Short mmCIF file of C-alpha atoms and ligand atoms in Angstrom, two decimals:
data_model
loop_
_atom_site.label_atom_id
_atom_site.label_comp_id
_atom_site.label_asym_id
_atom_site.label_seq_id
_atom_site.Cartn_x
_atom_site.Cartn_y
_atom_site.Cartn_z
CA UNK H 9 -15.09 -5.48 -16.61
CA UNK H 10 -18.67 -6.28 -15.08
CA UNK H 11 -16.96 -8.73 -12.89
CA UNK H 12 -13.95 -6.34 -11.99
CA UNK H 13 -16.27 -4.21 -10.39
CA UNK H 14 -18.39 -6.19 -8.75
CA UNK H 15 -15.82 -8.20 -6.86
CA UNK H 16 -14.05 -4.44 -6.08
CA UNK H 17 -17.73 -3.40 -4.14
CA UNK H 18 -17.34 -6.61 -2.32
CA UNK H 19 -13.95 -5.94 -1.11
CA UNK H 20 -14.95 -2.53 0.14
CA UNK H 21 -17.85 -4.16 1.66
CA UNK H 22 -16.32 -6.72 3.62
CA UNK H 23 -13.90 -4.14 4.56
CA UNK H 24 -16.51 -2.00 5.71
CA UNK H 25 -18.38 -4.51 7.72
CA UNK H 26 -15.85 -5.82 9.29
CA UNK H 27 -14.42 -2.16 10.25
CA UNK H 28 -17.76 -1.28 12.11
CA UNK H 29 -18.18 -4.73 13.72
CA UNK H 30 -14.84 -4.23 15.33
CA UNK H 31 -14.97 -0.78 16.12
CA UNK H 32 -18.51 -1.06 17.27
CA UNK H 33 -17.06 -3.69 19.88
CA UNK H 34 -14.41 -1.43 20.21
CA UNK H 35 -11.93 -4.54 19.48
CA UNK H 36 -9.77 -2.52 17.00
CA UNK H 37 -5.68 -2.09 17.98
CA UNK H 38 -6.67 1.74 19.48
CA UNK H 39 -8.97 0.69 21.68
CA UNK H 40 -8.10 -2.98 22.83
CA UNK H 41 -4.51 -2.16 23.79
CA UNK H 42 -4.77 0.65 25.84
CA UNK H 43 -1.42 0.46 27.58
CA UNK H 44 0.44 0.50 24.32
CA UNK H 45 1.62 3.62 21.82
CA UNK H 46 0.81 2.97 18.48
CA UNK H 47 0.95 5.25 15.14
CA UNK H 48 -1.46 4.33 12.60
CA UNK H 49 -0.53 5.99 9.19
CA UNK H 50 -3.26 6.51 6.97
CA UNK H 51 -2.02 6.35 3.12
CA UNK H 52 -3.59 8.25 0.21
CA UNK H 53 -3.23 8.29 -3.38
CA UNK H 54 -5.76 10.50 -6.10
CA UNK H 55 -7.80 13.57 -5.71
CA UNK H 56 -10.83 13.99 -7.29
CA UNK H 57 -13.36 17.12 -7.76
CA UNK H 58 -16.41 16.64 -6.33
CA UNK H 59 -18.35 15.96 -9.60
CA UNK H 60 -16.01 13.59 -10.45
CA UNK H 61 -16.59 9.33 -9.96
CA UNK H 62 -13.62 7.11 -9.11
CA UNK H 63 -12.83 4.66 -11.62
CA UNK H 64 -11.04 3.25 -8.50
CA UNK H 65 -12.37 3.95 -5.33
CA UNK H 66 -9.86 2.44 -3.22
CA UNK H 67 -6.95 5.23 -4.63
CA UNK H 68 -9.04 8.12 -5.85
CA UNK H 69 -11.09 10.17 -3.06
CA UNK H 70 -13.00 12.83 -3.92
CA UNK H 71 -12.23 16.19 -2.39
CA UNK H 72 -15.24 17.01 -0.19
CA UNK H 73 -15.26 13.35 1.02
CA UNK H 74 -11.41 13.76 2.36
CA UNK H 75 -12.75 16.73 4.18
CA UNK H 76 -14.98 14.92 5.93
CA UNK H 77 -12.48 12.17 6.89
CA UNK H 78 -10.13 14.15 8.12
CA UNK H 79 -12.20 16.13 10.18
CA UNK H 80 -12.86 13.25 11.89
CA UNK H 81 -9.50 12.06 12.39
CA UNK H 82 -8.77 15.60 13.26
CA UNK H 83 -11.31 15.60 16.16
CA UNK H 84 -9.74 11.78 17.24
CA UNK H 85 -5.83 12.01 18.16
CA UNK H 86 -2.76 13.69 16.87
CA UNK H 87 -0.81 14.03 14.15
CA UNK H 88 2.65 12.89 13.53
CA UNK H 89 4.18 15.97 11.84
CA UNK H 90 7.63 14.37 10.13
CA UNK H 91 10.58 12.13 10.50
CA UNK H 92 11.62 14.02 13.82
CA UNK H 93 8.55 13.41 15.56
CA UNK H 94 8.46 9.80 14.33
CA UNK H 95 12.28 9.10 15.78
CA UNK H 96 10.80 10.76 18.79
CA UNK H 97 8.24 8.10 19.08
CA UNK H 98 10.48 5.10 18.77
CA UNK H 99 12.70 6.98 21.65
CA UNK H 100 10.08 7.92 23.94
CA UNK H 101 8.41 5.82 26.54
CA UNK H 102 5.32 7.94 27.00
CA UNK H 103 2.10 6.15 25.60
CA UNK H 104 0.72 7.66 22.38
CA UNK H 105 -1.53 7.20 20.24
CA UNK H 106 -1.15 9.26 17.18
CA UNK H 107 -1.89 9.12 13.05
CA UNK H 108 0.20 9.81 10.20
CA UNK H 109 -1.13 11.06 6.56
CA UNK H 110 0.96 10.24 3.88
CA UNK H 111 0.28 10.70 0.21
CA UNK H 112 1.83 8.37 -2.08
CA UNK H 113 2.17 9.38 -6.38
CA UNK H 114 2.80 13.35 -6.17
CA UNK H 115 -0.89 13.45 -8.10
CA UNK H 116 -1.22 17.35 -9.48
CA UNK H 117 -4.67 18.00 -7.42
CA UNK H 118 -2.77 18.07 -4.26
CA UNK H 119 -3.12 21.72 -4.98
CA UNK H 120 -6.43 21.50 -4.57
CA UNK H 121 -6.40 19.83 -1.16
CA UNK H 122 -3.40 22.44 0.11
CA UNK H 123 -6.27 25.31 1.17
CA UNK H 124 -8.28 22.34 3.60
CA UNK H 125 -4.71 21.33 4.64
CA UNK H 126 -3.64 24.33 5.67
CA UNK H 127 -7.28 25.01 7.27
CA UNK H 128 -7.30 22.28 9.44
CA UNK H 129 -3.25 22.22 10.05
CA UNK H 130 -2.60 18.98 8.99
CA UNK H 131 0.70 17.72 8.26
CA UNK H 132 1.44 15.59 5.80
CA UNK H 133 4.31 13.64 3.89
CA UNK H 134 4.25 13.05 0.30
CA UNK H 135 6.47 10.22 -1.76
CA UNK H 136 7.15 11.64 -5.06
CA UNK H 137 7.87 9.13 -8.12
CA UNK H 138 10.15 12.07 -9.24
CA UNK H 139 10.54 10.42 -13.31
CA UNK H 140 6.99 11.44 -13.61
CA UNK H 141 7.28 14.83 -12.48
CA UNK H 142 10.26 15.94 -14.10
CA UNK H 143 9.53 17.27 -17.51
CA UNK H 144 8.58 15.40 -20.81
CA UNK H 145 11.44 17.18 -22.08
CA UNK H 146 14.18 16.28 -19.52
CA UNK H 147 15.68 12.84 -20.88
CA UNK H 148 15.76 11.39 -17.10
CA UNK H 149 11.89 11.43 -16.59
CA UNK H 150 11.51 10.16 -20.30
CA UNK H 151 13.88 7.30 -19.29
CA UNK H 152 12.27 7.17 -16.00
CA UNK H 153 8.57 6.90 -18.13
CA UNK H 154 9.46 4.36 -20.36
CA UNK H 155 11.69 2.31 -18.02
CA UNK H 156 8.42 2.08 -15.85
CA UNK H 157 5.86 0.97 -19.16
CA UNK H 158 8.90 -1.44 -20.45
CA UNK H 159 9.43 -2.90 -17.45
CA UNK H 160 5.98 -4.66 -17.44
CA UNK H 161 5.91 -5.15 -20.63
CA UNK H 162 8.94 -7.34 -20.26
CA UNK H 163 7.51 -9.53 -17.37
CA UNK H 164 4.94 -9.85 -19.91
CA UNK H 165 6.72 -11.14 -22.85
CA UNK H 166 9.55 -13.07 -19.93
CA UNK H 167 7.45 -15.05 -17.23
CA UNK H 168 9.84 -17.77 -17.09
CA UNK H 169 13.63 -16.62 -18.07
CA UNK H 170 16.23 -14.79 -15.91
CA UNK H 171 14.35 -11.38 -15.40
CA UNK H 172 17.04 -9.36 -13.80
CA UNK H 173 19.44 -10.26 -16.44
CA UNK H 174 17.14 -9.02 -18.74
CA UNK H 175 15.66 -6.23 -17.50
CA UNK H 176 19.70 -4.81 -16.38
CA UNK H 177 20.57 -5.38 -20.75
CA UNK H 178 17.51 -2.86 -21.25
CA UNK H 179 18.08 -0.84 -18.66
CA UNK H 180 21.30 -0.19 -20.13
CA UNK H 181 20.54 0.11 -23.57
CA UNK H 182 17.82 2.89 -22.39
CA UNK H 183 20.36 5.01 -20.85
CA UNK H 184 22.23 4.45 -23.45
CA UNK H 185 19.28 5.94 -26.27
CA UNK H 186 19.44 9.55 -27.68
CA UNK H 187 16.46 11.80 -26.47
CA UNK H 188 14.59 11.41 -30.12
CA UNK H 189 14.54 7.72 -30.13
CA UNK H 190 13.42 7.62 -26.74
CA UNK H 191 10.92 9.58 -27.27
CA UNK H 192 9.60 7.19 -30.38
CA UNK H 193 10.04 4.37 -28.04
CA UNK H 194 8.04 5.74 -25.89
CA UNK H 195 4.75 7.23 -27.45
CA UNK H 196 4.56 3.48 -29.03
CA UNK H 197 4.67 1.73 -25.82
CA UNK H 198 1.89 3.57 -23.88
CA UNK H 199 -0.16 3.92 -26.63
CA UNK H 200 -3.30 1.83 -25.60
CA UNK H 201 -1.94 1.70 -21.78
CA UNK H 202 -4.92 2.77 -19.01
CA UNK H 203 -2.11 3.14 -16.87
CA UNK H 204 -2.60 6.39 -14.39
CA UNK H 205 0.59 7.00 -15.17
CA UNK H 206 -0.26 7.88 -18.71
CA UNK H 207 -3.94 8.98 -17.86
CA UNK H 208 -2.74 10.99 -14.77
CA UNK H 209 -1.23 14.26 -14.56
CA UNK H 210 1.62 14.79 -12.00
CA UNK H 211 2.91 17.85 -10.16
CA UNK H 212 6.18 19.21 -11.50
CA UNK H 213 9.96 19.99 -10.27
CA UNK H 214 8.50 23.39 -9.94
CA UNK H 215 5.24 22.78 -8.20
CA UNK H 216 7.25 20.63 -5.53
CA UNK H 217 9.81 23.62 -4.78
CA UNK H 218 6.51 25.55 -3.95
CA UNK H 219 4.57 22.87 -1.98
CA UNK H 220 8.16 22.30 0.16
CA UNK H 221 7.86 25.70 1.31
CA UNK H 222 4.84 25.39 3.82
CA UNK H 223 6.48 23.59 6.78
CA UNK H 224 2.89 21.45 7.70
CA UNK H 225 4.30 19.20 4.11
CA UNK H 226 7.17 16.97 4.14
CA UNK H 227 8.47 16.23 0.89
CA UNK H 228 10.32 12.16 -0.20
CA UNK H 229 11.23 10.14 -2.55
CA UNK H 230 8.80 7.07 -3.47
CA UNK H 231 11.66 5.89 -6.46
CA UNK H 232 12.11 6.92 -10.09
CA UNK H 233 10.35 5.05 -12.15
CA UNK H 234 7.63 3.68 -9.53
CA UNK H 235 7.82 -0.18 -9.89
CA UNK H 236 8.40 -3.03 -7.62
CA UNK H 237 12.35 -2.93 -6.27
CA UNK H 238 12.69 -6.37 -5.20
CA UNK H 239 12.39 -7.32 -8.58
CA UNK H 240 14.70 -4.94 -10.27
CA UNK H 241 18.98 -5.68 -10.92
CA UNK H 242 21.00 -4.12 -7.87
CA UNK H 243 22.27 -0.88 -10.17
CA UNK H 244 19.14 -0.12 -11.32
CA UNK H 245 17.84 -0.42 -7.94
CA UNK H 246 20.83 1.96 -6.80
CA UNK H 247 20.48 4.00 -9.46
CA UNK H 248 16.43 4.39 -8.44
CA UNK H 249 17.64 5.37 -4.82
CA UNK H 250 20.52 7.82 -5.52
CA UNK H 251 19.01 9.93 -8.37
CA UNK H 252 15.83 10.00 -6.36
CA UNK H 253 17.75 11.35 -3.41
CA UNK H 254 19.26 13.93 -5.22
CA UNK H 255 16.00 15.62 -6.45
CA UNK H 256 15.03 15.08 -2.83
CA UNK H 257 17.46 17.78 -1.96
CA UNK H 258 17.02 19.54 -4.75
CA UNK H 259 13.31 20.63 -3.72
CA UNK H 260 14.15 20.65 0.09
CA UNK H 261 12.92 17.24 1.29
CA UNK H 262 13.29 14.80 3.73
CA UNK H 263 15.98 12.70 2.46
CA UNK H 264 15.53 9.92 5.02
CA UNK H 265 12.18 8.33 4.39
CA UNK H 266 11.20 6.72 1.71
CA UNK H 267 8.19 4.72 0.69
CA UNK H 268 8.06 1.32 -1.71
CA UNK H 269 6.13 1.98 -4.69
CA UNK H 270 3.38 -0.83 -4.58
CA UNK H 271 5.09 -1.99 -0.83
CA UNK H 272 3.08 -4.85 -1.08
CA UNK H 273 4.86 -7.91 0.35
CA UNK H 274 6.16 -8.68 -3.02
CA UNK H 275 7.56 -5.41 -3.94
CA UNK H 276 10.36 -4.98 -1.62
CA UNK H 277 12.64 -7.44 0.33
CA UNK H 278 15.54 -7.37 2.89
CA UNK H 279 18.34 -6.79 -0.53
CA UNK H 280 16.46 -3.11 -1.26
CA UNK H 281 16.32 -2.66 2.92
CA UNK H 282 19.78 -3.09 3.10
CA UNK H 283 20.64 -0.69 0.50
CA UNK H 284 18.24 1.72 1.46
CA UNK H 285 19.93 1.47 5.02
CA UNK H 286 23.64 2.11 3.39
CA UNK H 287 21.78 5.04 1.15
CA UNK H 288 20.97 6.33 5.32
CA UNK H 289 17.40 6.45 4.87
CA UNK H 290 15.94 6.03 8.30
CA UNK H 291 12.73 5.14 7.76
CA UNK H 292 10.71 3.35 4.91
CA UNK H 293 6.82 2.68 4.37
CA UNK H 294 4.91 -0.39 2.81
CA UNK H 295 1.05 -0.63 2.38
CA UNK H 296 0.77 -3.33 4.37
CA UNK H 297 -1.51 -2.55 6.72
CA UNK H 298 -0.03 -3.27 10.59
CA UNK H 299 0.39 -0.38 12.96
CA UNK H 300 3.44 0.86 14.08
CA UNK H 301 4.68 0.05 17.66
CA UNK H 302 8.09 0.71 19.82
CA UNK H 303 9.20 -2.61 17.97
CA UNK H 304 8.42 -1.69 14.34
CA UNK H 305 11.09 -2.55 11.79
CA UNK H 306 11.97 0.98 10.50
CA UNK H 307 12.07 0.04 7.20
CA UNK H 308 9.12 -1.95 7.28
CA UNK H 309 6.30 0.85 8.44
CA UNK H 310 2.99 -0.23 8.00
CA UNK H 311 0.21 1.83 6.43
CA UNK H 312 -3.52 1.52 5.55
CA UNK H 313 -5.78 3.53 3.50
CA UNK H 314 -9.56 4.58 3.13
CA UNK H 315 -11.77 4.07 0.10
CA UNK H 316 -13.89 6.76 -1.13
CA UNK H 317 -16.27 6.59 1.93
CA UNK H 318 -17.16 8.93 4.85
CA UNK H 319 -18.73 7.31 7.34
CA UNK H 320 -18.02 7.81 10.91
CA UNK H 321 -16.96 4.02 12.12
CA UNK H 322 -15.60 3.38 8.98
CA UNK H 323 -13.16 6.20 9.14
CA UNK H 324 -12.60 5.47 13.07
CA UNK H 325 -12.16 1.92 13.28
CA UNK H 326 -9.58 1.93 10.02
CA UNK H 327 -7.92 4.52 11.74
CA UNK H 328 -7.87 2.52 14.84
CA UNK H 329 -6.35 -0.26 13.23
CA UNK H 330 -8.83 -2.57 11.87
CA UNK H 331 -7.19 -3.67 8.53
CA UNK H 332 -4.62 -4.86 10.85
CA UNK H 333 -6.72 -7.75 11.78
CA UNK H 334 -8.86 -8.33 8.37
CA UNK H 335 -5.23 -8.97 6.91
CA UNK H 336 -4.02 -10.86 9.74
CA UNK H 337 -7.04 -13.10 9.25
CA UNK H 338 -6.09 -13.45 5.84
CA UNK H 339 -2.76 -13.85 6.18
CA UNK H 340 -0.83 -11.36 4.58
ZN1 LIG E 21 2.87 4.67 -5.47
#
């Protein structure tokens, strides 16, 4: 545990040195390539209160410190409002340089951060896992929940065998359980998980029909059961992307983005591209951290994120791109 936390301050600190070197330099993506338009979308996860510490800095931010980074974004460039704008980009010639705030998890203290959004008229997009916001009661998010816990628990117990084989026989089987032995199933798998999606709570079906209704918030699907798509059987993958869709509509949001839970490198692969593309979503996020250019891969849209932190060049030289380059460096 010691050991998990120290080498967590010394990512964030490399991060953070490296970020104001750059910017200091002004070396970052924003300011080297001046002739170029670029969109750098800025990811978030967790709100906290004020009062509160992160037990992970890197995906919870407390509220008065997002304040102060987006003020300073605010005062920077523009904001990308939604998919429109963003199709506009890849169409236009003009040379831009804009953000993009996404919020990945559908977390329930968004409401607390909707009175500063709305303040500083920010618009946002957030990718709803939509099996953790549909009630405990409704048998899709309980097969959504458990799906989710007893998918890891099979990598677990299956390292070497033939995963998707497996993991398509349970799928089945859950969809095939009655709402009472589900429910069993359930409690006893997440009963010592420090998962925050146990420990977390999440904002509801009803919640998200309220939230759609101020036009600075876009609304998407980020899957059903949040976990890594490249790794699951192609109907539960289809499965993930149609039901999703549907609640999409349901609570008036923009059916054609999407964003890969996890969208690390690993998590999604040209198989769930393609059948995102026949599904006609448009355009699809990762977390890996490149900016977006006139030649991005639609369904590959790069994004970073800040850690709990409000300093000036930090804020401004992540912004401007300078994860870009650490992970370049890195290779990844
Ligand atoms: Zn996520």
């Amino acid at each position: 545990m010691i050991l998990h936390i120290a080498i967590r301050k010394l990512k964030f600190y490399l991060r953070f040195m490296f970020t104001i070197f750059l910017y200091y330099f002004k070396l970052t993506p924003f300011q080297l390539k001046k002739n170029q338009s670029l969109i750098s979308v800025i990811n978030y996860h967790y709100f906290l209160g004020n009062d509160v510490d992160p037990s992970d800095p890197s995906l919870e931010i407390n509220i008065n410190v997002l304040r102060k980074q987006l003020l300073i974004l605010f005062n920077t460039n523009k904001f990308i409002k939604n998919s429109k704008e963003l199709s506009d980009f890849f169409n236009k010639k003009a040379i831009d340089k804009k953000f993009l705030i996404t919020i990945d998890d559908a977390d329930y203290n968004i409401k607390k951060i909707l009175p500063l959004i709305k303040e500083l008229k920010i618009p946002i997009i957030i990718f709803i896992p939509f099996g953790f916001c549909l009630d405990k009661d409704n048998i899709l998010g309980l097969q959504c929940r458990y799906l989710h816990h007893l998918y890891f628990k099979l990598n677990k117990d299956n390292k070497k065998i033939n995963n998707k084989k497996i993991l398509l026989e349970n799928f089945n089987q859950v969809m095939r359980l009655d709402r009472k032995s589900l429910q069993n199933k359930y409690l006893k798998l997440i009963k010592d998980s420090k998962s925050f999606f146990v420990k977390k709570k999440f904002l509801s079906i009803k919640d998200l029909k309220n939230i759609s209704d101020n036009n600075l918030i876009t609304l998407a699907s980020h899957s059903m059961t949040h976990l890594p798509l490249k790794n699951l059987p192609n109907k539960w993958l289809k499965w993930e992307i149609t039901e999703s869709i549907k609640l999409v509509k349901k609570i008036k949001g923009d059916y054609t983005i999407f964003a890969y839970p996890y969208g690390h490198v690993n998590s999604y692969n040209s198989n769930v591209k393609k059948i995102l593309f026949n599904h006609n979503i448009k355009f699809a996020f990762s977390t890996r951290s490149f900016l977006l250019n006139q030649n991005t891969d639609h369904l590959e849209l790069g994004r970073t994120y800040f850690f709990n932190n409000s300093n000036r060049n930090y804020i401004l030289g992540t912004a401007f791109g300078s994860m870009q380059l650490f992970d370049n460096i890195l290779k990844r």
